[in-house]
mmCIF file of C-alpha atoms in Angstrom:
data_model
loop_
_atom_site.group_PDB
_atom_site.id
_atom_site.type_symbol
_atom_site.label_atom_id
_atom_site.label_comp_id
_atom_site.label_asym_id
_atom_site.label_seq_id
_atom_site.Cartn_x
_atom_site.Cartn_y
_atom_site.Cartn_z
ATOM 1 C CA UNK A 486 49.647 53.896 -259.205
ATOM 2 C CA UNK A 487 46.477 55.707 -258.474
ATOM 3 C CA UNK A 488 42.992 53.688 -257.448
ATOM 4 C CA UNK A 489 39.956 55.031 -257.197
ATOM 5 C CA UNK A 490 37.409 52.737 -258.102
ATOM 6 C CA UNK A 491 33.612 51.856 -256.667
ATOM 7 C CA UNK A 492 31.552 48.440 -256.979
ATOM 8 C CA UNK A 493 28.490 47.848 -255.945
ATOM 9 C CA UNK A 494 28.260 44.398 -253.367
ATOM 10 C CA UNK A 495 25.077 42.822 -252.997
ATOM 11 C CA UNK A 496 24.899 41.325 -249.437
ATOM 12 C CA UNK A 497 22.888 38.461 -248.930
ATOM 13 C CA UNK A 498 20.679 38.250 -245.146
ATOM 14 C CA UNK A 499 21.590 36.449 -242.670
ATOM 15 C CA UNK A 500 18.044 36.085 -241.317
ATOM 16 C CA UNK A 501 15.473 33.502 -242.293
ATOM 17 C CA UNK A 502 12.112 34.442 -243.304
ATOM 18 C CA UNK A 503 10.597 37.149 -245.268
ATOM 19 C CA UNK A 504 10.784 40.733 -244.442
ATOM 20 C CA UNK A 505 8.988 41.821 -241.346
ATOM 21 C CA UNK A 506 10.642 44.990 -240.422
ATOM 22 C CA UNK A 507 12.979 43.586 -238.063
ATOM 23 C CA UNK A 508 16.822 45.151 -236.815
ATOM 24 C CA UNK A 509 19.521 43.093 -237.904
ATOM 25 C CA UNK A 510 23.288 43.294 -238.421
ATOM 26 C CA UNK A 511 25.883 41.901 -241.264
ATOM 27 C CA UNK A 512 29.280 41.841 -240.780
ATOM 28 C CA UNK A 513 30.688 43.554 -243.821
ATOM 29 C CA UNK A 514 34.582 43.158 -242.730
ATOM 30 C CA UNK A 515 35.301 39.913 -244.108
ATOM 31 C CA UNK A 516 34.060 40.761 -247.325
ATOM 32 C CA UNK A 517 35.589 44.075 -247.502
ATOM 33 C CA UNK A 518 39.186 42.337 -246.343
ATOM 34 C CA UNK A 519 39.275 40.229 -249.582
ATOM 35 C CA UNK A 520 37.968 42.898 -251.919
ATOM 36 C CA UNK A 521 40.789 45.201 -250.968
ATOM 37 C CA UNK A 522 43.212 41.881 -250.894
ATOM 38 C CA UNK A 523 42.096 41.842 -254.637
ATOM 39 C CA UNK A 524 42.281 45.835 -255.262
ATOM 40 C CA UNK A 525 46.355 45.788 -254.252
ATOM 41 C CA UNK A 526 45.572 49.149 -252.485
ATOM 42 C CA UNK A 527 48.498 49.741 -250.089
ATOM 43 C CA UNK A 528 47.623 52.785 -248.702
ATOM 44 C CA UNK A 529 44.580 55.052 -248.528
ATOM 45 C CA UNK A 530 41.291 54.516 -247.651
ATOM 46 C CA UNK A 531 37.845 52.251 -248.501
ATOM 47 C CA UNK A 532 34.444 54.209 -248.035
ATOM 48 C CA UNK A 533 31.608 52.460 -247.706
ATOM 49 C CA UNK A 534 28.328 53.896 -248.393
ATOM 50 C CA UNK A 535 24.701 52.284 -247.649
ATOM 51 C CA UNK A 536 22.755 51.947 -250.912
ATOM 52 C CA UNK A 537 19.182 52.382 -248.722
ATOM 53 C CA UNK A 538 17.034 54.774 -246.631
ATOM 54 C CA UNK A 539 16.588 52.354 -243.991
ATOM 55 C CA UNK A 540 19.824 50.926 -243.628
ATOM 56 C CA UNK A 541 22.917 52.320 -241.624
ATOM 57 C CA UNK A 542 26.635 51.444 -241.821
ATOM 58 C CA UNK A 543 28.898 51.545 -238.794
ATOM 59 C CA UNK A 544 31.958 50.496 -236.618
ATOM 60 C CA UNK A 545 31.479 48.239 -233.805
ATOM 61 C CA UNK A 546 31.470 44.817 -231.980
ATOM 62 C CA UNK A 547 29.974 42.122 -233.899
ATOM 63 C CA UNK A 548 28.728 39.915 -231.777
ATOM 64 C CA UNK A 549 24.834 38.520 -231.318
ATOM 65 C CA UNK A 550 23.846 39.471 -227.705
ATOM 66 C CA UNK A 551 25.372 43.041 -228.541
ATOM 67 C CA UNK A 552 23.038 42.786 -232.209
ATOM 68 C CA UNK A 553 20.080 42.137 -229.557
ATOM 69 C CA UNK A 554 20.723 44.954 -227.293
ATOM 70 C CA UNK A 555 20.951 47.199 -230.365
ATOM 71 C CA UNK A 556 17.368 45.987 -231.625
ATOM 72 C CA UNK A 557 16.098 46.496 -228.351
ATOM 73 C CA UNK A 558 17.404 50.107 -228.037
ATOM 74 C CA UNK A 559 16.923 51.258 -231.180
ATOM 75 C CA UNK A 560 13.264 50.025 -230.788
ATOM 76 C CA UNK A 561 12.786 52.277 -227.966
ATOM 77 C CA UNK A 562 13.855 55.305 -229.448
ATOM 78 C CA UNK A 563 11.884 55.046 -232.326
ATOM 79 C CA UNK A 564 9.376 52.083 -231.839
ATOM 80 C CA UNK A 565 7.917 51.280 -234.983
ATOM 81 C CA UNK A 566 3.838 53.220 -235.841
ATOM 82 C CA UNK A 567 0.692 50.882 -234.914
ATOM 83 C CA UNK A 568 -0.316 50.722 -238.387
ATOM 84 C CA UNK A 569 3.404 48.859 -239.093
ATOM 85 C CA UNK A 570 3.078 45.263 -239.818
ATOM 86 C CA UNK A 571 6.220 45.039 -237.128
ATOM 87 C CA UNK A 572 5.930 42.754 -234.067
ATOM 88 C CA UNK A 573 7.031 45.556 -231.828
ATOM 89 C CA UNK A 574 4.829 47.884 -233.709
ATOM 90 C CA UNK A 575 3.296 49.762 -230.602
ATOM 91 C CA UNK A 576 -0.294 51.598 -230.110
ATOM 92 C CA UNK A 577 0.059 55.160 -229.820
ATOM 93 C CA UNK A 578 2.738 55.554 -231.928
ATOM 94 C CA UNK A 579 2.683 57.197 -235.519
ATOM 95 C CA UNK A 580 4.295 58.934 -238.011
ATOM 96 C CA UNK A 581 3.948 61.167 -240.840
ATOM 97 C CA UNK A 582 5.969 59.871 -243.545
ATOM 98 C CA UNK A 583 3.704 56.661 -242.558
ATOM 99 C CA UNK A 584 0.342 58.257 -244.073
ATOM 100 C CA UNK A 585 0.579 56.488 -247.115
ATOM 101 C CA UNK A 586 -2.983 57.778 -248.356
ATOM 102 C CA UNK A 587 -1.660 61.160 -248.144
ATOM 103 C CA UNK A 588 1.182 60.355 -250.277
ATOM 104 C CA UNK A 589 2.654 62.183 -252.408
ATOM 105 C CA UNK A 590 1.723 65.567 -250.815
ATOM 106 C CA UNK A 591 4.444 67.648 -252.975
ATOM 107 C CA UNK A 592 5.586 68.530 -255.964
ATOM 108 C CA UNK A 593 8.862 67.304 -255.283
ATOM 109 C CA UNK A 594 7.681 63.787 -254.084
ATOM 110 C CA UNK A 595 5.729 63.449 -257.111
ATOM 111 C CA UNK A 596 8.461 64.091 -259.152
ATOM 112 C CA UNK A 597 10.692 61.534 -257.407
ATOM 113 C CA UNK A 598 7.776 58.770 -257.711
ATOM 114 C CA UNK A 599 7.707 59.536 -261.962
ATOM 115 C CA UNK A 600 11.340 59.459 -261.964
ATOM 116 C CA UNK A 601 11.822 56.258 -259.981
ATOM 117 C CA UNK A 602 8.879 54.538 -262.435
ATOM 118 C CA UNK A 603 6.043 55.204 -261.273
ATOM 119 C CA UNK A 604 3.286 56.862 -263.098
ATOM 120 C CA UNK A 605 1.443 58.300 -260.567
ATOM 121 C CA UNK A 606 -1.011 60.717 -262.526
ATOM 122 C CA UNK A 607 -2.984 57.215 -263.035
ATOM 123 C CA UNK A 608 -5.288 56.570 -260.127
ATOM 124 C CA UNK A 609 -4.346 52.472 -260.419
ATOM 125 C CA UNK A 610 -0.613 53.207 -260.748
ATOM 126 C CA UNK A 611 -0.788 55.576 -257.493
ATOM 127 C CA UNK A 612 -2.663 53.401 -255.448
ATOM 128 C CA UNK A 613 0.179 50.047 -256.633
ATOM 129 C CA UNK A 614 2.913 52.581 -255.463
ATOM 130 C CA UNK A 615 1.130 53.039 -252.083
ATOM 131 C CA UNK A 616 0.191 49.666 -251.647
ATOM 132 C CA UNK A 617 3.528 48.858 -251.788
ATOM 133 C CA UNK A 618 5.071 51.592 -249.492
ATOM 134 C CA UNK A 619 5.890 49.715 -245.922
ATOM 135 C CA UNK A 620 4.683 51.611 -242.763
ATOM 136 C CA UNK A 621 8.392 52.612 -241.923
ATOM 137 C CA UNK A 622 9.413 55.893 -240.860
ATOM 138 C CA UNK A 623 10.756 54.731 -237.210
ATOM 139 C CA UNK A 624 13.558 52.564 -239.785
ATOM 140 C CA UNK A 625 14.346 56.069 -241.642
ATOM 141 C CA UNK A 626 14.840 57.549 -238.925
ATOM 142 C CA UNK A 627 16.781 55.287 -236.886
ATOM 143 C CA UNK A 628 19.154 55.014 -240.217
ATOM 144 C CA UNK A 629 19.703 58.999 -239.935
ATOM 145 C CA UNK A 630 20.802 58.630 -236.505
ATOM 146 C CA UNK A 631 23.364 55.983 -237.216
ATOM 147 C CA UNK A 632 24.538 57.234 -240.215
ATOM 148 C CA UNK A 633 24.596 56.136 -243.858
ATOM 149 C CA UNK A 634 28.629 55.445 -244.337
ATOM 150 C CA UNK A 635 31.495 55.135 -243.069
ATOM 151 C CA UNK A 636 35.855 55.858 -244.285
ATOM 152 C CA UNK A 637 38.407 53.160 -242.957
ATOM 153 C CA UNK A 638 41.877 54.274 -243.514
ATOM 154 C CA UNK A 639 44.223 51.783 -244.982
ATOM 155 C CA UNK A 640 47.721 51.264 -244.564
ATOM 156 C CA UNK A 641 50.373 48.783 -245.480
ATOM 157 C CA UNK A 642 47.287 46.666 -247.143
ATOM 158 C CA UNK A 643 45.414 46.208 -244.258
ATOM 159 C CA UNK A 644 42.474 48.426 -242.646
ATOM 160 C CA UNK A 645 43.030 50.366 -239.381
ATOM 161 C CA UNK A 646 40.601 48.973 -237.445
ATOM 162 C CA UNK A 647 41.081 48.218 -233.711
ATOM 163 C CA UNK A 648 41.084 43.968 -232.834
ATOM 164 C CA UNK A 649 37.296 44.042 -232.213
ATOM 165 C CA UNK A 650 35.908 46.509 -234.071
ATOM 166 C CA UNK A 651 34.112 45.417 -237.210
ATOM 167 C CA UNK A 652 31.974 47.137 -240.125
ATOM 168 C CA UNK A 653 28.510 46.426 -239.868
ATOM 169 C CA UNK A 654 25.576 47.291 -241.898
ATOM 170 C CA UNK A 655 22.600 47.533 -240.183
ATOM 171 C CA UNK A 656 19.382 46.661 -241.587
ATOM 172 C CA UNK A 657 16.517 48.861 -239.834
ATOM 173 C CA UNK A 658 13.556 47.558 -242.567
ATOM 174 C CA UNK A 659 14.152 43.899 -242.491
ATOM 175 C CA UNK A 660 15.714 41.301 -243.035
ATOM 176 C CA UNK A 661 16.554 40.931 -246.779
ATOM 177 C CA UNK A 662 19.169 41.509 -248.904
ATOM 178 C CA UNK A 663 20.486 44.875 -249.447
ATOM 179 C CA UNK A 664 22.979 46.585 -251.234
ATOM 180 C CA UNK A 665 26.519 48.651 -250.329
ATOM 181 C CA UNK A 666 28.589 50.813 -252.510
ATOM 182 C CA UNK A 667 32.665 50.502 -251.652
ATOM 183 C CA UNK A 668 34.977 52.694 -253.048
ATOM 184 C CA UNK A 669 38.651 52.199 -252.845
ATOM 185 C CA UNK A 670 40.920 55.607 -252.995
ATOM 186 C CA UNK A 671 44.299 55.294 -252.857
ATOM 187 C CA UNK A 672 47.699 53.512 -253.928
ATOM 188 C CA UNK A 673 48.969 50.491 -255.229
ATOM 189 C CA UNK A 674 52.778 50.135 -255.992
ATOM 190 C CA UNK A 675 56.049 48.146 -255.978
ATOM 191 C CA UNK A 676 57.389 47.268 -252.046
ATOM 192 C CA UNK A 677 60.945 49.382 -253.616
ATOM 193 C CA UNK A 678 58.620 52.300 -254.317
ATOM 194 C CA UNK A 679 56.460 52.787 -250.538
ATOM 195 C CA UNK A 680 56.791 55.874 -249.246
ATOM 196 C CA UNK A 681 57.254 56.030 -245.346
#
């Protein structure tokens, strides 16, 4: 029988405190293991799709020295603006998207701001939606570098992924909870019926 099915899995920080726009890394595998134990996919293959602009989902080590050399790294490519309420935020360093005042300065933005909520045509309601836009661009762009998603094949019930390898979610604008779409594609069916 054919799946092809997608939930929505809230998952919960790890981190104490509230956000601060800090890097930090979930392991999604052991969640991901027992929702395809529950699917009874066989074969075929689980995508996994970041639900946020500043978030990234990928396929490494999990391990916490590793998760601090990332920070550090990522930090350095794209060190957060001096107006960012970040720790690392460093002097010098701006962005565009970061010009909140300036905000929305299209058409297209605009549109995006009414359609998400916000009525932006009132001079209170505009200034709310940019008082409450973080000074983030270096977590934007760090998430387009890693990637928003990722597809892990599955066979015989299991997902082929090597012995340390995990999938991780990556939380560029944090920490707090965030959000993941999974979608499971492929086949359940009897052990008598498995093609090889």
């Amino acid at each position: 029988m054919l799946i092809a099915s997608v939930i929505q899995v809230t998952i919960p920080t790890s981190s104490e405190g509230p956000p601060r726009q800090a890097i930090s890394v979930e392991d999604l595998t052991p969640k991901l293991k027992s929702m395809l134990a529950e699917s009874g996919m066989k074969d075929g293959v689980v995508n996994v799709i970041s639900r946020h602009t500043t978030t990234a989902i990928t396929i490494n080590e999990r391990e916490s020295r590793l998760a601090q050399d990332m920070q550090e790294y990522f930090l350095k490519l794209a060190p957060p603006d001096e107006r960012s309420s970040a720790e690392t935020a460093q002097q010098g360093v701006t962005y565009y998207h970061n010009d909140i005042d300036q905000r929305p300065d299209s058409a297209e933005e605009a549109q995006r701001c009414r359609d998400n909520g916000w009525n932006i045509d009132d001079s209170q309601s505009l200034q709310a939606w940019r008082d409450q836009e973080p000074i983030n661009a270096h977590s934007h762009l760090l998430s387009m570098l890693l990637g928003s998603s990722e597809s892990i094949p599955v066979v015989d019930g299991e997902m082929v992924i090597g012995q340390w390898q995990s999938i991780l979610l990556v939380d560029l604008d944090g920490p707090r909870d965030r959000t993941v779409g999974v979608q499971f594609m492929g086949y359940q069916y009897p052990e008598e019926q498995k093609i090889n």
